[in-house]
Structures are given as structure tokens and as C-alpha cells.
């Protein structure tokens, strides 16, 4: 009989930041094992549940007994498993003993590798009760738990002590033991709002029975309820919530019966930058700050409590009392940092080691300033302002506020520089030079901020690549992949007319000027960044063959890549594209076997009408293609090339390239080289799947 199973491990409070991960992994492991052993069917549905004090799941349509199965074990190849008399060899005898079959019981099967022996035996289906506890125990052992603990006098280990185990199939308890606990049907509801044990009569009743005990078992339902309550509370106050998806997940993992209350703090704390107050409320207290319609912080916040009471005043006052010292600390750090001064801290950067082979933060500040100046001047911006932004960008790392809240680096630098009368454009560049911090983050605005952001990231990339510290596998301790993606996004999406190779050279020169020993990194770093660009473009939905065609030319002007992609996509739709892509590939293969130093084609050495026609077409299209490419009209350049198809087809039909006469052969190869250069002026069209 098929029915729903319920599995619940009731625990002490689980780590909130990993609750959802543990829940999903637990459910997936159990479900996969039940399917592998044919207890779960194609119609089975697995539903995970997770609260601060339990991991649980239900699976529908689970069989009480496995179906009978035929187990098959592959043996040795027939050719080497029997001798000339047809008797089994020692290898085959060993296989038969291991499989528990006789020679007469073996079967022969053929696959792509040949004929081999197979031992088949029928296995009767077994009861769910013989396997369920073992499946759960195995799933528990597989959970991604970085640190386990023991409790009581037992040797059992888990992320937190476990108090009870529920194993139900329909209305029947499935006998078994996990982590030293025998299975049953009872659990507990909310720690304070529910009294006594809760008996689960049927597995399907689980969420409803827990709800009666003031526990919303589903993590997703609880999260949605909290979000709805937060939005409603904010709307009643004419405010909005500061976006915080990670905080919402964490709070969901901290409560079983969420209720939202409104707290308040003294308006005098609003003199502190709102980023500081928001961070301390969210990070330290798990509160949701409120903003007015213009985005300014209000002196009110939302509390997600785990208690529903008629008079919540004591809960609200308690939370208000707790948050005040945190806000006072933020105000103290802010005031002390301003008293200590900002710009005069620049000399202290020299005392902080950045990397033992790349100097101090002071050395890095000088390099970033120098490269930022060079970039700004290429963009027609004020090099002095860009250099100042680069020099000051890391000063706030020495402040008390950033020491307490590293997430505020850059943000506090802006506030402190403005407090001392610094130029807003420099202050904004200090704040924005970390951007983009993550995928989808906003980019720096303006040439000064872009120059500082590029200089910061390029210094890290060239420096670490130059000393051989490069990302390997999933290890990237210095965030070089993120830095590379940041450089690419700034160049391509702003866009900025800068040559990536020249930028790498500028950063390398700044490092070398300080006597830092570097290996040659230009080519390896450019290849690394183009590989990151390849992933970016594919993720953005560009066709793989078009991306490969463009990147095969190793473009150094990243801002022009989107236009090249669009042009190649347009060319790919032309009827001539298929033939020209094939011809381009054929020409490339021919030229690979030829001498690198091929002559310019000489009209006097042309004999066949087909090669003369191709020569004339190449002479006509070359200046047009070059002009269109120079003007960045890539689509027009490729359209011009499409007109050469008939001459190319005729050439390969009528002309022998590799003739014996060396001058004639060299001239024809030179003609193909001239054509090849134009065909690949925008992209390597031989990469196209047309």
C-alpha cells in the first residue's frame, strides 16, 4: 500500500544561517535513497520542513514494500572467460562464486564492447521498516555540517542535540533508531505558546498539527508570512523596508510563529550616517530598519518576534533597550573617527602590510593613484582628482567604524572626506571604487570613479598574477575572479573606450616602479580575463559559436565586444554565411601549413581567370572593410565580405593552390592570406555554426 511518510528530527536550536541548506540536503538525500530502492514512485512528491528546532520532510506515494526486482551483475568478457573446451576459466569461476550462481545460470549479453557474462538473480521486495531508519541515518551523516557535537553520555554526533524522532508511514509508526533515538509519533509545538506533546496521527496531518501547536513547519511559508507582515507594518507607517533578503532568511530560521512589532529609537541617532545604523540594526539585532519614501532612515524599526501576546509592550521596550547601546557605539565610532581626522591618516597606510611581496597599503595607494591618473587622462578627465581618489581610497580601513563594520569600507571614506571639505567627486569615487562588489551590483558613475575602480582592481590582478598567486579550482582568496569581472563590466557596460592590454601595462609599470619583482603576466592575465568574459557573455544569453568567433580574435577593446557580437549575429543570418565560414576554415588550414612570411599577391603572377577575379574582389573590398572596422561599423564590414562568396567558390573549384612552381604557389597563398585577414577582421567566422 502506498502512503505518505513523515520524518522529523526534533533538535535544539539549529544554526540559522544554514537551516535552509540543511533542510534541503536532508530531504534530497532521503528522497533519493527511497527512489533508488524503489520505495518512492514516479508520482511521489517530497516536501521539506524546517524550523529552528526541527528538520522534517514528507514524501507522498511511498510503498510499504518494495516490488520484486531482478538484480544484474556484469561479469568478464566471454572471449576470455571460457577455455577452448568451453569450460569456465579461473576468473569466471571467481565471478560465479561471488555472484552465487552456477555456470548454467549465467546469461550472455552484448554491448558496444562485445559479449560478456551476466549473473541475474531475483530479489524479493522488502518492507519499508527494514530500510527507513538506515536511510535517515545515512542522510544525517551526509549533511553539510562543518562542526558536529556530542550530548549527554552518548557517542552520537549532530550539529545540535536531538530530542526525538518521528517515523510515520500513513498512520503507522515505522520502527527504527536514529542517533540513539527510537521512532515514535509525538513531537512538541512552540516552546512557549504550546503545551505538552503533539501526537501526529497521520503523516499528512503534520503541518496542520504543528500549526495547532503554534509552529509553521514550512520554511518557505514562514518566510512569505514574515515578508507580508513586514510590508503591512511598514505600509501602516507610510514607510518602506530596507531590502535585506539574507536577513529575511536568517529571521525565518530564528522563529516558529512569527509576529511583527514596531520599535523606536531616539531621533538624535540619525546624525550618524544611516548606513552605519542600518548595518548595526540588521547585523547585530536582526531588525528591519524603516525608510521614508525618499530613502531616508526613520527612527523606527520592525522586530520579528517569536511570541504572540495581547500586550507586546514589554517585548518592544526590551528590544528598544537593547538597540540603544548598539546605536550609541556607532555614534561614538563616527565621532571619534571625525576627531582623529581623515586625510592625515594617509601616512599611516605605510605601516599596514598589504602583501609581503606587494608592499604596504601605502605602496598600494600610490600605485592605485598613479594608474587612476593615467586612466582618467585617457578619458579626458582630471588626472589630479583621480589620483587623489586612488590615494585616499583605502584610508577608511584604518578607522574605528570600518574596523567594527568592514562592510562600510568606501562608504565611510566618503563621509569622512566630505566632513573635512573634500570635493564630492573625489568622495564619491572613494565610495564607488569597490563597485561592482558582486554580480548585478551597480557600476561606478563618472570617469573619476571609474578610473579609481579600474585602478584598484587592475593593481590586484597584475600584482597577484605577477607573483604567481592565481585562482585555482574554487580557491580565490584575493577575489581575483570578482576583480576581473568588475573590470570587464566597467569597460563594457559603461562603456569606456580603453584598451585592456594598455591598462594591464599601466598597472604593471606602477608595480615595477616600486621595485616589485613580477613575472611577465600580460598574455596570461589577458587570457584569464577573456575567459571570464566568455562566461559573462554566455550567461547573458549570447550564442556560444558567436562568442567564440568574437573572442578568438582576443579583443582588447572590451567596449566594442557587444557591437561585434551583434554584427556577427546579423552576418550569420545571411545566405552567404555558411559557404564563407567553411571557406574561411579551409583557408586557415591551408595557411597553417604554409610559410609565415608570405608575399603580397602580385597581379603579374596571376594565371587563372578565377584567381584574377578573386584578386580584383579582394583589392576592392580591403579598403572598405578596413574603413568600416576603423569606424566600428562591424555589421557593414561583414556585409561587404558576404559579396566575395562567388569568387571564393569559383577559386576553389578552378584553381590549384599548392602547385609545384614556388612563385606561383607563394602568390596564390599570399592572395588567400590577404583574403583571410579581411574575413577575420571582425571575428573568426570559421567558428560559426551555420
Coordinates of N, CA, C and O in Angstrom, one line a residue, residues 14-16 19-20 23 48-56 190 206 210 214-230 248-260 288 304-306:
X14 N 18.8 25.1 15.8 CA 19.8 24.9 14.7 C 20.4 26.2 14.3 O 19.8 27.2 14.4
X15 N 21.6 26.1 13.7 CA 22.3 27.3 13.2 C 21.4 28.0 12.1 O 21.1 27.4 11.1
X16 N 21.0 29.2 12.4 CA 20.0 29.9 11.5 C 20.5 30.1 10.1 O 19.7 30.0 9.1
X19 N 20.2 26.7 8.2 CA 19.0 25.9 8.4 C 18.4 25.5 7.0 O 18.1 24.3 6.8
X20 N 18.2 26.4 6.1 CA 17.6 26.0 4.8 C 18.4 25.0 4.0 O 17.9 24.1 3.4
X23 N 18.0 21.6 5.7 CA 16.7 21.1 5.4 C 16.6 20.5 4.0 O 16.2 19.4 3.8
X48 N 10.0 19.4 2.1 CA 10.9 19.6 3.3 C 10.2 20.6 4.2 O 9.5 21.5 3.8
X49 N 10.5 20.4 5.5 CA 10.1 21.4 6.6 C 11.3 21.7 7.4 O 12.1 20.8 7.6
X50 N 11.3 22.9 7.9 CA 12.4 23.3 8.7 C 12.0 24.5 9.7 O 11.5 25.5 9.2
X51 N 12.3 24.3 10.9 CA 12.1 25.4 11.9 C 13.3 25.4 12.8 O 14.2 24.5 12.6
X52 N 13.4 26.4 13.6 CA 14.7 26.4 14.5 C 14.9 25.2 15.3 O 16.1 24.9 15.6
X53 N 13.9 24.4 15.5 CA 14.1 23.2 16.4 C 13.7 21.9 15.7 O 13.4 20.9 16.4
X54 N 13.7 21.9 14.4 CA 13.4 20.6 13.7 C 13.8 20.6 12.3 O 13.8 21.6 11.6
X55 N 14.2 19.4 11.8 CA 14.3 19.1 10.4 C 13.3 18.0 10.1 O 13.2 17.0 10.7
X56 N 12.4 18.2 9.0 CA 11.4 17.3 8.8 C 11.1 17.2 7.3 O 11.5 18.1 6.5
X190 N 5.4 24.9 19.8 CA 6.1 26.1 20.2 C 6.6 26.0 21.6 O 5.9 25.5 22.5
X206 N 0.8 16.5 9.4 CA 1.9 17.1 10.1 C 1.9 18.6 10.1 O 1.9 19.2 11.2
X210 N 1.2 20.8 13.6 CA 2.1 21.8 14.2 C 1.6 23.2 14.2 O 1.8 23.9 15.2
X214 N 1.2 26.2 17.3 CA 1.8 27.5 17.1 C 3.2 27.3 16.4 O 4.2 28.0 16.8
X215 N 3.3 26.4 15.5 CA 4.6 26.3 14.7 C 4.2 26.2 13.2 O 3.4 25.3 12.8
X216 N 4.8 27.1 12.4 CA 4.6 27.0 11.0 C 5.8 26.2 10.5 O 6.9 26.6 10.4
X217 N 5.5 25.0 10.0 CA 6.6 24.0 9.8 C 7.3 24.3 8.5 O 8.5 24.1 8.4
X218 N 6.7 24.9 7.5 CA 7.3 25.1 6.2 C 8.2 26.4 6.3 O 7.7 27.5 6.6
X219 N 9.4 26.3 5.9 CA 10.3 27.4 5.9 C 9.8 28.5 4.9 O 9.8 29.7 5.2
X220 N 9.5 28.0 3.7 CA 9.0 29.0 2.7 C 7.7 29.7 3.1 O 7.6 30.9 2.8
X221 N 6.8 28.9 3.7 CA 5.5 29.6 4.1 C 5.8 30.6 5.2 O 5.2 31.7 5.3
X222 N 6.7 30.2 6.1 CA 7.0 31.1 7.2 C 7.7 32.4 6.7 O 7.4 33.5 7.1
X223 N 8.6 32.2 5.7 CA 9.3 33.4 5.1 C 8.3 34.3 4.4 O 8.4 35.5 4.6
X224 N 7.4 33.7 3.7 CA 6.4 34.5 3.0 C 5.5 35.3 4.0 O 5.1 36.4 3.7
X225 N 5.1 34.6 5.1 CA 4.3 35.3 6.1 C 5.0 36.4 6.7 O 4.4 37.5 6.9
X226 N 6.3 36.3 7.0 CA 7.1 37.3 7.6 C 7.2 38.5 6.6 O 7.0 39.7 7.0
X227 N 7.4 38.2 5.4 CA 7.5 39.3 4.4 C 6.2 40.1 4.3 O 6.2 41.3 4.2
X228 N 5.1 39.4 4.3 CA 3.8 40.0 4.2 C 3.6 40.9 5.4 O 3.1 42.0 5.3
X229 N 3.9 40.4 6.6 CA 3.7 41.2 7.8 C 4.6 42.4 7.9 O 4.2 43.5 8.3
X230 N 5.8 42.2 7.4 CA 6.7 43.4 7.4 C 6.2 44.5 6.4 O 6.2 45.7 6.8
X248 N 16.1 38.4 6.0 CA 14.8 37.7 6.0 C 14.9 36.2 6.1 O 14.2 35.5 6.9
X249 N 15.9 35.6 5.4 CA 16.2 34.2 5.5 C 16.6 33.8 7.0 O 16.2 32.8 7.5
X250 N 17.5 34.7 7.5 CA 18.0 34.4 8.8 C 16.9 34.5 9.9 O 16.8 33.6 10.8
X251 N 16.1 35.5 9.8 CA 15.0 35.7 10.8 C 14.0 34.5 10.7 O 13.5 34.0 11.7
X252 N 13.7 34.1 9.4 CA 12.8 32.9 9.2 C 13.3 31.7 10.0 O 12.6 30.9 10.5
X253 N 14.7 31.6 10.0 CA 15.3 30.4 10.7 C 15.4 30.6 12.2 O 15.8 29.7 12.9
X254 N 14.9 31.7 12.7 CA 15.0 32.0 14.1 C 13.7 31.9 14.9 O 13.6 31.9 16.1
X255 N 12.6 31.9 14.1 CA 11.2 31.9 14.7 C 10.4 30.8 14.2 O 10.6 30.3 13.1
X256 N 9.4 30.3 15.0 CA 8.5 29.3 14.6 C 7.1 29.9 14.4 O 6.3 29.3 13.6
X257 N 6.8 30.9 15.1 CA 5.4 31.6 15.0 C 5.7 33.1 14.9 O 5.6 33.8 15.9
X258 N 6.0 33.6 13.7 CA 6.4 35.0 13.6 C 5.3 36.0 13.9 O 4.2 35.9 13.3
X259 N 5.7 37.1 14.6 CA 4.8 38.2 14.8 C 5.7 39.5 14.7 O 6.8 39.5 15.3
X260 N 5.2 40.5 13.9 CA 6.0 41.7 13.7 C 5.5 42.8 14.6 O 4.3 43.1 14.7
X288 N 14.6 45.1 11.1 CA 14.4 45.7 9.8 C 14.2 47.2 9.9 O 13.1 47.7 10.3
X304 N 10.9 41.1 14.4 CA 10.2 39.8 14.1 C 10.4 39.0 15.4 O 11.4 38.5 15.6
X305 N 9.3 38.9 16.2 CA 9.4 38.2 17.4 C 8.8 36.7 17.2 O 8.1 36.5 16.3
X306 N 9.1 35.9 18.2 CA 8.7 34.5 18.2 C 7.6 34.3 19.2 O 7.3 33.2 19.6

